[in-house]
PDB file of C-alpha atoms in Angstrom:
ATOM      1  CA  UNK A  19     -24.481  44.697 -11.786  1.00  0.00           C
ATOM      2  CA  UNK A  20     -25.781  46.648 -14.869  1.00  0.00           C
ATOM      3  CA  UNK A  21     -25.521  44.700 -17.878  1.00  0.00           C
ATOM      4  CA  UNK A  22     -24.798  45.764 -21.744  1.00  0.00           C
ATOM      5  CA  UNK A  23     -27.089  48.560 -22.693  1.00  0.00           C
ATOM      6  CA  UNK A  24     -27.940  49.815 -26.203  1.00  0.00           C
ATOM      7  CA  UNK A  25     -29.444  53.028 -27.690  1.00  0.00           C
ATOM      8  CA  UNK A  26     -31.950  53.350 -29.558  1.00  0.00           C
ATOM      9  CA  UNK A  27     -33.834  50.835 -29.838  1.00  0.00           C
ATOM     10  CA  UNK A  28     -35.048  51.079 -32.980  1.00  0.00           C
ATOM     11  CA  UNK A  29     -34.003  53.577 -35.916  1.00  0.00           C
ATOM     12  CA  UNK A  30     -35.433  54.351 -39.328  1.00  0.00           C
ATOM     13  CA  UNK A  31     -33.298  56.377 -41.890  1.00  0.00           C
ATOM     14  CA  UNK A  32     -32.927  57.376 -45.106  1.00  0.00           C
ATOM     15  CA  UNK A  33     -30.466  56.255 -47.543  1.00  0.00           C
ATOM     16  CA  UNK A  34     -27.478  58.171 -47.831  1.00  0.00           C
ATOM     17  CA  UNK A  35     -27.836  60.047 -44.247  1.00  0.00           C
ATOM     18  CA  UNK A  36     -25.417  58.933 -41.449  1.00  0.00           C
ATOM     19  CA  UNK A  37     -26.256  57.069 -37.879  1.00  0.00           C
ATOM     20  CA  UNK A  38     -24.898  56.619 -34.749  1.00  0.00           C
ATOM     21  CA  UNK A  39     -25.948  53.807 -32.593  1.00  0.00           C
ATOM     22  CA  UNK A  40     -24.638  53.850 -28.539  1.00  0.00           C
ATOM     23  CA  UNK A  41     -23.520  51.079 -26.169  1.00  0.00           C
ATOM     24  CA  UNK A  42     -22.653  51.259 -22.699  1.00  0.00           C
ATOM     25  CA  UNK A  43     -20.367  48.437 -21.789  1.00  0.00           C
ATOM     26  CA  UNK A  44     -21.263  45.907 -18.427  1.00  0.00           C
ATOM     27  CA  UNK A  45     -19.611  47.382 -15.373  1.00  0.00           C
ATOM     28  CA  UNK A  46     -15.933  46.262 -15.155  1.00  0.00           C
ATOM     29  CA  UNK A  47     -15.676  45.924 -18.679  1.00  0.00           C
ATOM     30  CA  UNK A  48     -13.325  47.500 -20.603  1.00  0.00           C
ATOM     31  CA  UNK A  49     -13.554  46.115 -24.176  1.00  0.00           C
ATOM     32  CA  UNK A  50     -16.861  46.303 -26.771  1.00  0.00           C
ATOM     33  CA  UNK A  51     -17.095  44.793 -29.994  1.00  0.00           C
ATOM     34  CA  UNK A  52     -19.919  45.844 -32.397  1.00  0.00           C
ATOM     35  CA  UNK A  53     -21.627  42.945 -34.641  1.00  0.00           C
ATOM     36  CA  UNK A  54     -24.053  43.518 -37.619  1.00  0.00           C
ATOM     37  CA  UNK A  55     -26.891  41.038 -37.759  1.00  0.00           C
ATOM     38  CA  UNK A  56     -29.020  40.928 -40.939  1.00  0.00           C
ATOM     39  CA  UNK A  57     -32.077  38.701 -41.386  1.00  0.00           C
ATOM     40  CA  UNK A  58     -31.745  35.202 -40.713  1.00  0.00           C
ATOM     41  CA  UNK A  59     -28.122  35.135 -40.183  1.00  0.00           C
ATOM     42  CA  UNK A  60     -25.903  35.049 -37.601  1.00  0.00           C
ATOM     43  CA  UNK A  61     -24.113  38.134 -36.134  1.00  0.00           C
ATOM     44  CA  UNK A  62     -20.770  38.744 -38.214  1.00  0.00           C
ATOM     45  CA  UNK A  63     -18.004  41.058 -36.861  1.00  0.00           C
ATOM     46  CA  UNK A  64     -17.721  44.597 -37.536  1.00  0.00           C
ATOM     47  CA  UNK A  65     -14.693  45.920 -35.006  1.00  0.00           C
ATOM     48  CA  UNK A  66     -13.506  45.930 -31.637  1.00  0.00           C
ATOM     49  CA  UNK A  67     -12.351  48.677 -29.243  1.00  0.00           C
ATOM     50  CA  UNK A  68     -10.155  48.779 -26.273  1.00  0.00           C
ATOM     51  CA  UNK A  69      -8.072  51.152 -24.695  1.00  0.00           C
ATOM     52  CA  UNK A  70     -10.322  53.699 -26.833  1.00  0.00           C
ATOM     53  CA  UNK A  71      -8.668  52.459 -30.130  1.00  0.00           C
ATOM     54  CA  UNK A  72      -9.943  49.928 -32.947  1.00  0.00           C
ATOM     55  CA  UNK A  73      -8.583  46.643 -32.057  1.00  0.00           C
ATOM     56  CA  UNK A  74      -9.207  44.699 -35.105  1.00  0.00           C
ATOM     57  CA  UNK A  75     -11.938  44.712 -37.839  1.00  0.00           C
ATOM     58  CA  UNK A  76     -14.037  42.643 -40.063  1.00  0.00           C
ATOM     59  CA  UNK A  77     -15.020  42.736 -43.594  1.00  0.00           C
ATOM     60  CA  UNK A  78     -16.815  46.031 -43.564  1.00  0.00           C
ATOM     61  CA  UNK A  79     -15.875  49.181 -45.448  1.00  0.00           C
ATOM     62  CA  UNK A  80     -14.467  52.224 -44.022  1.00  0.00           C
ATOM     63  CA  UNK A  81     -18.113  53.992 -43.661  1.00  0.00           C
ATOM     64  CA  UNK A  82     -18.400  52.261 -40.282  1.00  0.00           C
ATOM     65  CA  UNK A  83     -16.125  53.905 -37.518  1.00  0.00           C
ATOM     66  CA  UNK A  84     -16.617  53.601 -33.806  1.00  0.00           C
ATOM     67  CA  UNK A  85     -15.332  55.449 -30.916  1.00  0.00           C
ATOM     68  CA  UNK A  86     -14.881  54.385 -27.645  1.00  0.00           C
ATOM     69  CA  UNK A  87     -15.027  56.454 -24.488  1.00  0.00           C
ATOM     70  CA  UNK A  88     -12.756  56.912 -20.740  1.00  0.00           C
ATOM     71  CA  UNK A  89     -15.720  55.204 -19.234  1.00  0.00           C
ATOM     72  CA  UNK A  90     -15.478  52.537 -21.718  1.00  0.00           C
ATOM     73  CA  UNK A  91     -18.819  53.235 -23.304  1.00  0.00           C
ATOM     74  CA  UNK A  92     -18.683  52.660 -27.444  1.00  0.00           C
ATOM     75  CA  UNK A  93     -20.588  54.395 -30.367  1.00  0.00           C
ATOM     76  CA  UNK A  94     -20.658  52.646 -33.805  1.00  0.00           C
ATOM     77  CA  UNK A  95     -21.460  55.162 -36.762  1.00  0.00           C
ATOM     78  CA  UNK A  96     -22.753  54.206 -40.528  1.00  0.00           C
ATOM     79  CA  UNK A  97     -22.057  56.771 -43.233  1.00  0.00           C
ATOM     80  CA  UNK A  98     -23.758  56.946 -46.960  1.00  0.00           C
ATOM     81  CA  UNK A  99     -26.574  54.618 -45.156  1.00  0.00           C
ATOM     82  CA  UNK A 100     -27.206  51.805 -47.696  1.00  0.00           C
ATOM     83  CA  UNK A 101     -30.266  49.615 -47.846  1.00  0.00           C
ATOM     84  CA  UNK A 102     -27.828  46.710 -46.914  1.00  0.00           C
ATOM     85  CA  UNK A 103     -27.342  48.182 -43.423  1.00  0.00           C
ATOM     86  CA  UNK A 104     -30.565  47.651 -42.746  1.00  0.00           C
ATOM     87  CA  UNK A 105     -29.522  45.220 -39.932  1.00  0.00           C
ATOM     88  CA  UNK A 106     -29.706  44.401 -35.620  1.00  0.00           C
ATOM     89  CA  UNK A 107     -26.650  45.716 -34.772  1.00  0.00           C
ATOM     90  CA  UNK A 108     -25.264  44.249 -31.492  1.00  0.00           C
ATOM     91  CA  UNK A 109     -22.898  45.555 -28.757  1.00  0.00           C
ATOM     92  CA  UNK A 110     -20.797  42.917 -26.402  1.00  0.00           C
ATOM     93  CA  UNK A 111     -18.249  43.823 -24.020  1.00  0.00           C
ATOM     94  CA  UNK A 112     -16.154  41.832 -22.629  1.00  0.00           C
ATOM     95  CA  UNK A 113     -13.161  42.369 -19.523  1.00  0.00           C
ATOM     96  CA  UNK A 114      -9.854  42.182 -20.884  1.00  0.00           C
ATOM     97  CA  UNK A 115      -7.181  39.576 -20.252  1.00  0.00           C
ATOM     98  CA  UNK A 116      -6.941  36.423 -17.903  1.00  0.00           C
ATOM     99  CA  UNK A 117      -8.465  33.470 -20.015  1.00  0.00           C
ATOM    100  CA  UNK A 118     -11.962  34.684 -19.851  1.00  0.00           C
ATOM    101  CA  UNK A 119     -13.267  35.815 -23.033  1.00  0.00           C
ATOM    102  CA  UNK A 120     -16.762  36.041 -22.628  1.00  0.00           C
ATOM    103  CA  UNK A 121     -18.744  38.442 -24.742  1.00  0.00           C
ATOM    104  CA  UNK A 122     -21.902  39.738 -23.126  1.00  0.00           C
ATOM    105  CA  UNK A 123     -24.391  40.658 -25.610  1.00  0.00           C
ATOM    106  CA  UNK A 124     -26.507  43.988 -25.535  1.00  0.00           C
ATOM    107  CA  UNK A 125     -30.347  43.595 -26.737  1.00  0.00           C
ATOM    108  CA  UNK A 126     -29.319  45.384 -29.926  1.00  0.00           C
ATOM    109  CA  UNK A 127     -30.493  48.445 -32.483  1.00  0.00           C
ATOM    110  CA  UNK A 128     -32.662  47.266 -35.221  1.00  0.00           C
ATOM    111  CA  UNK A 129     -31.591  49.875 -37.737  1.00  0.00           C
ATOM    112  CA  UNK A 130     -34.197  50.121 -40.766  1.00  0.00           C
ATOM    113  CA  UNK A 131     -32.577  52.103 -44.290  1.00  0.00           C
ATOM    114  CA  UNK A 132     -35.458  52.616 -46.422  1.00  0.00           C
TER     115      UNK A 132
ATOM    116  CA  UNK B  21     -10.680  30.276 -42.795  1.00  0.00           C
ATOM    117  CA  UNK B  22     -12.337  29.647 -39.501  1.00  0.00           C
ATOM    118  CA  UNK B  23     -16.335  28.780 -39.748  1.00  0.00           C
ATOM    119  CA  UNK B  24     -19.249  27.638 -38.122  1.00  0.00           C
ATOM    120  CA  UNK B  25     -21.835  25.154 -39.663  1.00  0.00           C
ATOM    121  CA  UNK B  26     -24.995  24.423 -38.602  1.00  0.00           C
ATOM    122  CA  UNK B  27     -26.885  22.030 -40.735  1.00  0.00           C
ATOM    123  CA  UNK B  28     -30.562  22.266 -39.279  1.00  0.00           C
ATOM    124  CA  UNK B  29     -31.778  26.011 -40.090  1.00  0.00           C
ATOM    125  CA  UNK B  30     -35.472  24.894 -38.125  1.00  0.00           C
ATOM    126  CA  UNK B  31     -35.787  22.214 -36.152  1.00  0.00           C
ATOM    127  CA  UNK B  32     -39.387  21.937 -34.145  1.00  0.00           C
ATOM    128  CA  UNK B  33     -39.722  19.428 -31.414  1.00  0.00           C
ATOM    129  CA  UNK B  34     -42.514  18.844 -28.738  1.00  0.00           C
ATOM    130  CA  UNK B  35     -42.707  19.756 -25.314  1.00  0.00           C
ATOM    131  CA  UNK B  36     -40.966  17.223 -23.496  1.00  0.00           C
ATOM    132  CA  UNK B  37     -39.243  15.625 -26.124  1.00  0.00           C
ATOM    133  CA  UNK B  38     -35.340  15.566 -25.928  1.00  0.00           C
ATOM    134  CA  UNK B  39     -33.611  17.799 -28.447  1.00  0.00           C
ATOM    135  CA  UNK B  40     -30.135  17.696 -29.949  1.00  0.00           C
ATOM    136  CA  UNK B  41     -28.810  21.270 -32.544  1.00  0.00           C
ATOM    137  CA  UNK B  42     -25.977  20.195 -34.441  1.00  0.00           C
ATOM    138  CA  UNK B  43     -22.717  22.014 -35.071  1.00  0.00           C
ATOM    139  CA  UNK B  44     -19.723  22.340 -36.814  1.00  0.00           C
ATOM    140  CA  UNK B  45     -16.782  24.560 -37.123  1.00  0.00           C
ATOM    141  CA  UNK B  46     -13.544  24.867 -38.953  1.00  0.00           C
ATOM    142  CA  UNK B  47     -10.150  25.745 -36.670  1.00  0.00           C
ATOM    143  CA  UNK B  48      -6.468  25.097 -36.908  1.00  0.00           C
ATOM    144  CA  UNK B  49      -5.613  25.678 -33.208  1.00  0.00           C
ATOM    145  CA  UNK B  50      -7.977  24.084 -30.267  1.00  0.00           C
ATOM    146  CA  UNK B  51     -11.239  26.301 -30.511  1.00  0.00           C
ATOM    147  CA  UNK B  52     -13.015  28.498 -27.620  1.00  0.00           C
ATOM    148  CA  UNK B  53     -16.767  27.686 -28.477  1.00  0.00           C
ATOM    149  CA  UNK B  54     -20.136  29.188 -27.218  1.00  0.00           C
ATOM    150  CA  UNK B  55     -23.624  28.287 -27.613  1.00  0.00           C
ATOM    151  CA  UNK B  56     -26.226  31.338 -27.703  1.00  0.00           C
ATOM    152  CA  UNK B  57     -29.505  31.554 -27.692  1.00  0.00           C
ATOM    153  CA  UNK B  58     -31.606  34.761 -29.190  1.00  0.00           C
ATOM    154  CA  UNK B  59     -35.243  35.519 -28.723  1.00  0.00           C
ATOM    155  CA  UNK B  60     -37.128  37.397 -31.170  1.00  0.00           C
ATOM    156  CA  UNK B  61     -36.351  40.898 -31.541  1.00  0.00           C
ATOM    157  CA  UNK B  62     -33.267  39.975 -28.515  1.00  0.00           C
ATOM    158  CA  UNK B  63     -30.090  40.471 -28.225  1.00  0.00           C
ATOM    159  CA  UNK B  64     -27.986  37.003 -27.398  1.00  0.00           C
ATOM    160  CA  UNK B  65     -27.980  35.514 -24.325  1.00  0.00           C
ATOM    161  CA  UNK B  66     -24.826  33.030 -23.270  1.00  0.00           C
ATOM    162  CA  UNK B  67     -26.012  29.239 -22.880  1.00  0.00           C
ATOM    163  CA  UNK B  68     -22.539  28.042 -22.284  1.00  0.00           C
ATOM    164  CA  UNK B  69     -18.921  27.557 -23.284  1.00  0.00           C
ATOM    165  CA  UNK B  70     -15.982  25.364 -24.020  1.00  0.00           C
ATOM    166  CA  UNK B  71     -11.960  26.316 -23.625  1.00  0.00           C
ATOM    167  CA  UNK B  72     -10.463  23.177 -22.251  1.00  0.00           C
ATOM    168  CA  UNK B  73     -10.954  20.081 -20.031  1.00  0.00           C
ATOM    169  CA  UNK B  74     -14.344  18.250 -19.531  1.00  0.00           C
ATOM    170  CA  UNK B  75     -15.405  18.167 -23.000  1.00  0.00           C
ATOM    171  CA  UNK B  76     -19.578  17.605 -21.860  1.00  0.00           C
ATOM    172  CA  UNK B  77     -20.248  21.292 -20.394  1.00  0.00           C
ATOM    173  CA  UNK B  78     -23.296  22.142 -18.985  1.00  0.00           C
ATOM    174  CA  UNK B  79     -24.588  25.157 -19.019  1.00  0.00           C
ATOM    175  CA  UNK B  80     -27.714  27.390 -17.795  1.00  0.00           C
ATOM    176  CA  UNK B  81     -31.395  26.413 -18.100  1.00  0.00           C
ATOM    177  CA  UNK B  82     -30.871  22.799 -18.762  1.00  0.00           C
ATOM    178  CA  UNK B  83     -28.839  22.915 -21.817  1.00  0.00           C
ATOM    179  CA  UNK B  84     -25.543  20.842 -22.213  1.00  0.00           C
ATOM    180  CA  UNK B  85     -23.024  20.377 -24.688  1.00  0.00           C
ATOM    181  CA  UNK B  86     -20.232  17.941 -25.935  1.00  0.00           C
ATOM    182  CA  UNK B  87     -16.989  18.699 -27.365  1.00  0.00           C
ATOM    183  CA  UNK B  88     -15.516  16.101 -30.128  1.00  0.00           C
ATOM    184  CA  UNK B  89     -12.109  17.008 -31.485  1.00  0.00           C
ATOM    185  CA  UNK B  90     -12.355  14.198 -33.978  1.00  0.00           C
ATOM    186  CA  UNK B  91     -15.669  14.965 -35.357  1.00  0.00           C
ATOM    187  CA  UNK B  92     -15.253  19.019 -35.318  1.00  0.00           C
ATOM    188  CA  UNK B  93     -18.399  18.902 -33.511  1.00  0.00           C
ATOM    189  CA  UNK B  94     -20.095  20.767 -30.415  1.00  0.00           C
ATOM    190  CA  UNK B  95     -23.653  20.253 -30.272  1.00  0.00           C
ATOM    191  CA  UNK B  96     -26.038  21.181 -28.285  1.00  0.00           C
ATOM    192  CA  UNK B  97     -28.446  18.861 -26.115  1.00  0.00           C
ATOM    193  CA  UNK B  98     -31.778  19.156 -23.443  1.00  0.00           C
ATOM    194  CA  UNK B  99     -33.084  15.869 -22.371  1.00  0.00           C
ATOM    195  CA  UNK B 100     -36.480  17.701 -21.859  1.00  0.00           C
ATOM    196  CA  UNK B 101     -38.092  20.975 -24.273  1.00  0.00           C
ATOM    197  CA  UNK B 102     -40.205  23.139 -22.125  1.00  0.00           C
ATOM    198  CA  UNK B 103     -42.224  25.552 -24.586  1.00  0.00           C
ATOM    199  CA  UNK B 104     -39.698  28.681 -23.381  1.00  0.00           C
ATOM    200  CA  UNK B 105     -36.903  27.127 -25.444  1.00  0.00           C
ATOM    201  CA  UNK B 106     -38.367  27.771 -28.172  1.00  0.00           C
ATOM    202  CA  UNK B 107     -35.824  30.809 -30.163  1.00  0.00           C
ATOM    203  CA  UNK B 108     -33.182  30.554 -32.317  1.00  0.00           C
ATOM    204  CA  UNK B 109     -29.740  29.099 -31.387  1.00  0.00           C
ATOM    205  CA  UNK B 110     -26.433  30.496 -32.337  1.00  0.00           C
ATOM    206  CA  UNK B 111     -23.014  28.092 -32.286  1.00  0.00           C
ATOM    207  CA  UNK B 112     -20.236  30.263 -32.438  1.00  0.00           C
ATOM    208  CA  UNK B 113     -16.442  29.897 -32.730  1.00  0.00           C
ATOM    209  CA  UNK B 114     -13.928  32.370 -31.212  1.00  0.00           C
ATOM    210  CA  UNK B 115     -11.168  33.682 -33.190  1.00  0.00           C
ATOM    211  CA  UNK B 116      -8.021  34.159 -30.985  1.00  0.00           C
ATOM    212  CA  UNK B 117      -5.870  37.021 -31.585  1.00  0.00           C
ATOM    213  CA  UNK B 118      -2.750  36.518 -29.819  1.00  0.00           C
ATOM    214  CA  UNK B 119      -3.634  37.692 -26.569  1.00  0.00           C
ATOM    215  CA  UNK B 120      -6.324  40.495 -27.470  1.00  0.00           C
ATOM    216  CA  UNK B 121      -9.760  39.784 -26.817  1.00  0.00           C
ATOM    217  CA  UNK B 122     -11.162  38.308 -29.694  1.00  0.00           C
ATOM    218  CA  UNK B 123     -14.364  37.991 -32.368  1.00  0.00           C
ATOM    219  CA  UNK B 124     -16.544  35.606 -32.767  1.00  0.00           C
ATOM    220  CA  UNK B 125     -17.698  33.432 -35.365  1.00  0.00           C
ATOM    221  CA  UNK B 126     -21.018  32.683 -35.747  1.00  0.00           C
ATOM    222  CA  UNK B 127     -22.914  29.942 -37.323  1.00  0.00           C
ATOM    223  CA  UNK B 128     -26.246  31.132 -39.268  1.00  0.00           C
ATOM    224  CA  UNK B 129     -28.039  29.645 -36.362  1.00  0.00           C
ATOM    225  CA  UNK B 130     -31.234  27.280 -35.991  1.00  0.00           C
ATOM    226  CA  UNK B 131     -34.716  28.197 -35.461  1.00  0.00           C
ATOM    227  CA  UNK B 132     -36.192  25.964 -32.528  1.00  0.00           C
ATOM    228  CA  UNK B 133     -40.063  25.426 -32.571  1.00  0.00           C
ATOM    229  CA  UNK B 134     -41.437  23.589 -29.931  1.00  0.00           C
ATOM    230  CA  UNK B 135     -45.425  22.319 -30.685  1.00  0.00           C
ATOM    231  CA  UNK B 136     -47.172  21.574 -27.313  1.00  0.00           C
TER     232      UNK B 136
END
């Protein structure tokens, strides 16, 4: 079973320029949610995706967007970079329904705006 | 709003010794809760959970964790630190959305340093 994978690993831009950051959800999975994780705090929410749609979103401006694919895979792009985005950003996906509502983490992009 | 507290931001411990991370969260219905644990430069692996029933879970690599509805607590416990624990430990809290799957809340974790 292939677990949550995430690409790059590691990413250096400019501020102002635009990123995209990849995830490729665990097999049988059809839902990913995308997490920003700045220094010394914990992850915090960004959105979710199912079905290829958003399915909720947290307190983050309309510069991030996210797609998500048929095969359930998930990109997560940053316009206007600002040095605040420097962050790990983290990819979980998760099956849908039933009572489990695991999230299984990917090892994350460490995204650098300099 | 739903949160997550946890009070110790580094806790160091020696091998052996039994260890105990504290937290606390903030939720009107009965609360889903997860313990992770990250590694440096890692993404977050799941220790364990609670939905319902036995409120003492245990999960992988030794690690168990108790449930109290009164005191809005859910900490984490290992009778015995080997020097591999040693990472930083996320509590989390997950926000149901009527039926969807749902985001989690995280605490802003605890650093775990184990001296030998």
């Amino acid at each position: 079973e292939t677990g949550v994978t995430q690409s790059p690993t590691h990413l250096i831009k400019t501020r102002g320029q635009q990123v995209t950051l990849r995830c490729s959800s665990q097999s049988g999975h059809n839902t990913v949610s995308w997490y920003q994780q700045a220094l010394g705090q914990g992850p915090q929410f960004i959105f979710q995706y199912y079905r290829e749609e958003e399915n909720g979103r947290g307190n983050f401006p309309p510069r991030f967007s996210g797609l998500q694919f048929p095969n359930y895979s998930s990109e997560l792009n940053v316009n206007a970079l600002e040095l605040d985005d420097s962050a790990l950003y983290l990819c979980a996906s998760s099956p849908r329904g039933g009572t489990s509502s695991e999230q299984y983490f990917g090892p994350g992009t460490r995204l650098t705006v300099t | 709003a739903q949160s997550v507290t946890q009070p110790d931001i580094h806790i160091t411990v020696s091998e052996g010794a039994s260890l105990e991370l504290r937290c606390n969260y903030s939720y009107g219905a009965t609360p889903y809760l997860f313990w992770y644990v990250q590694s440096p430069g890692q993404g977050l692996q799941l220790l364990l959970k609670y939905f319902s029933g036995d409120t003492l879970v245990q999960g992988i690599k030794g690690f168990e964790a108790e449930f109290k509805r009164s005191q809005s607590s859910f900490n984490l416990r290992k009778p015995s630190v080997h020097w591999s624990d040693a990472a930083e430990y996320f509590c989390a809290v997950m926000e149901l959305r009527g039926g969807a799957t749902n985001k989690l809340i995280f605490g802003t974790g605890t650093l775990l340093a184990v001296q030998p």
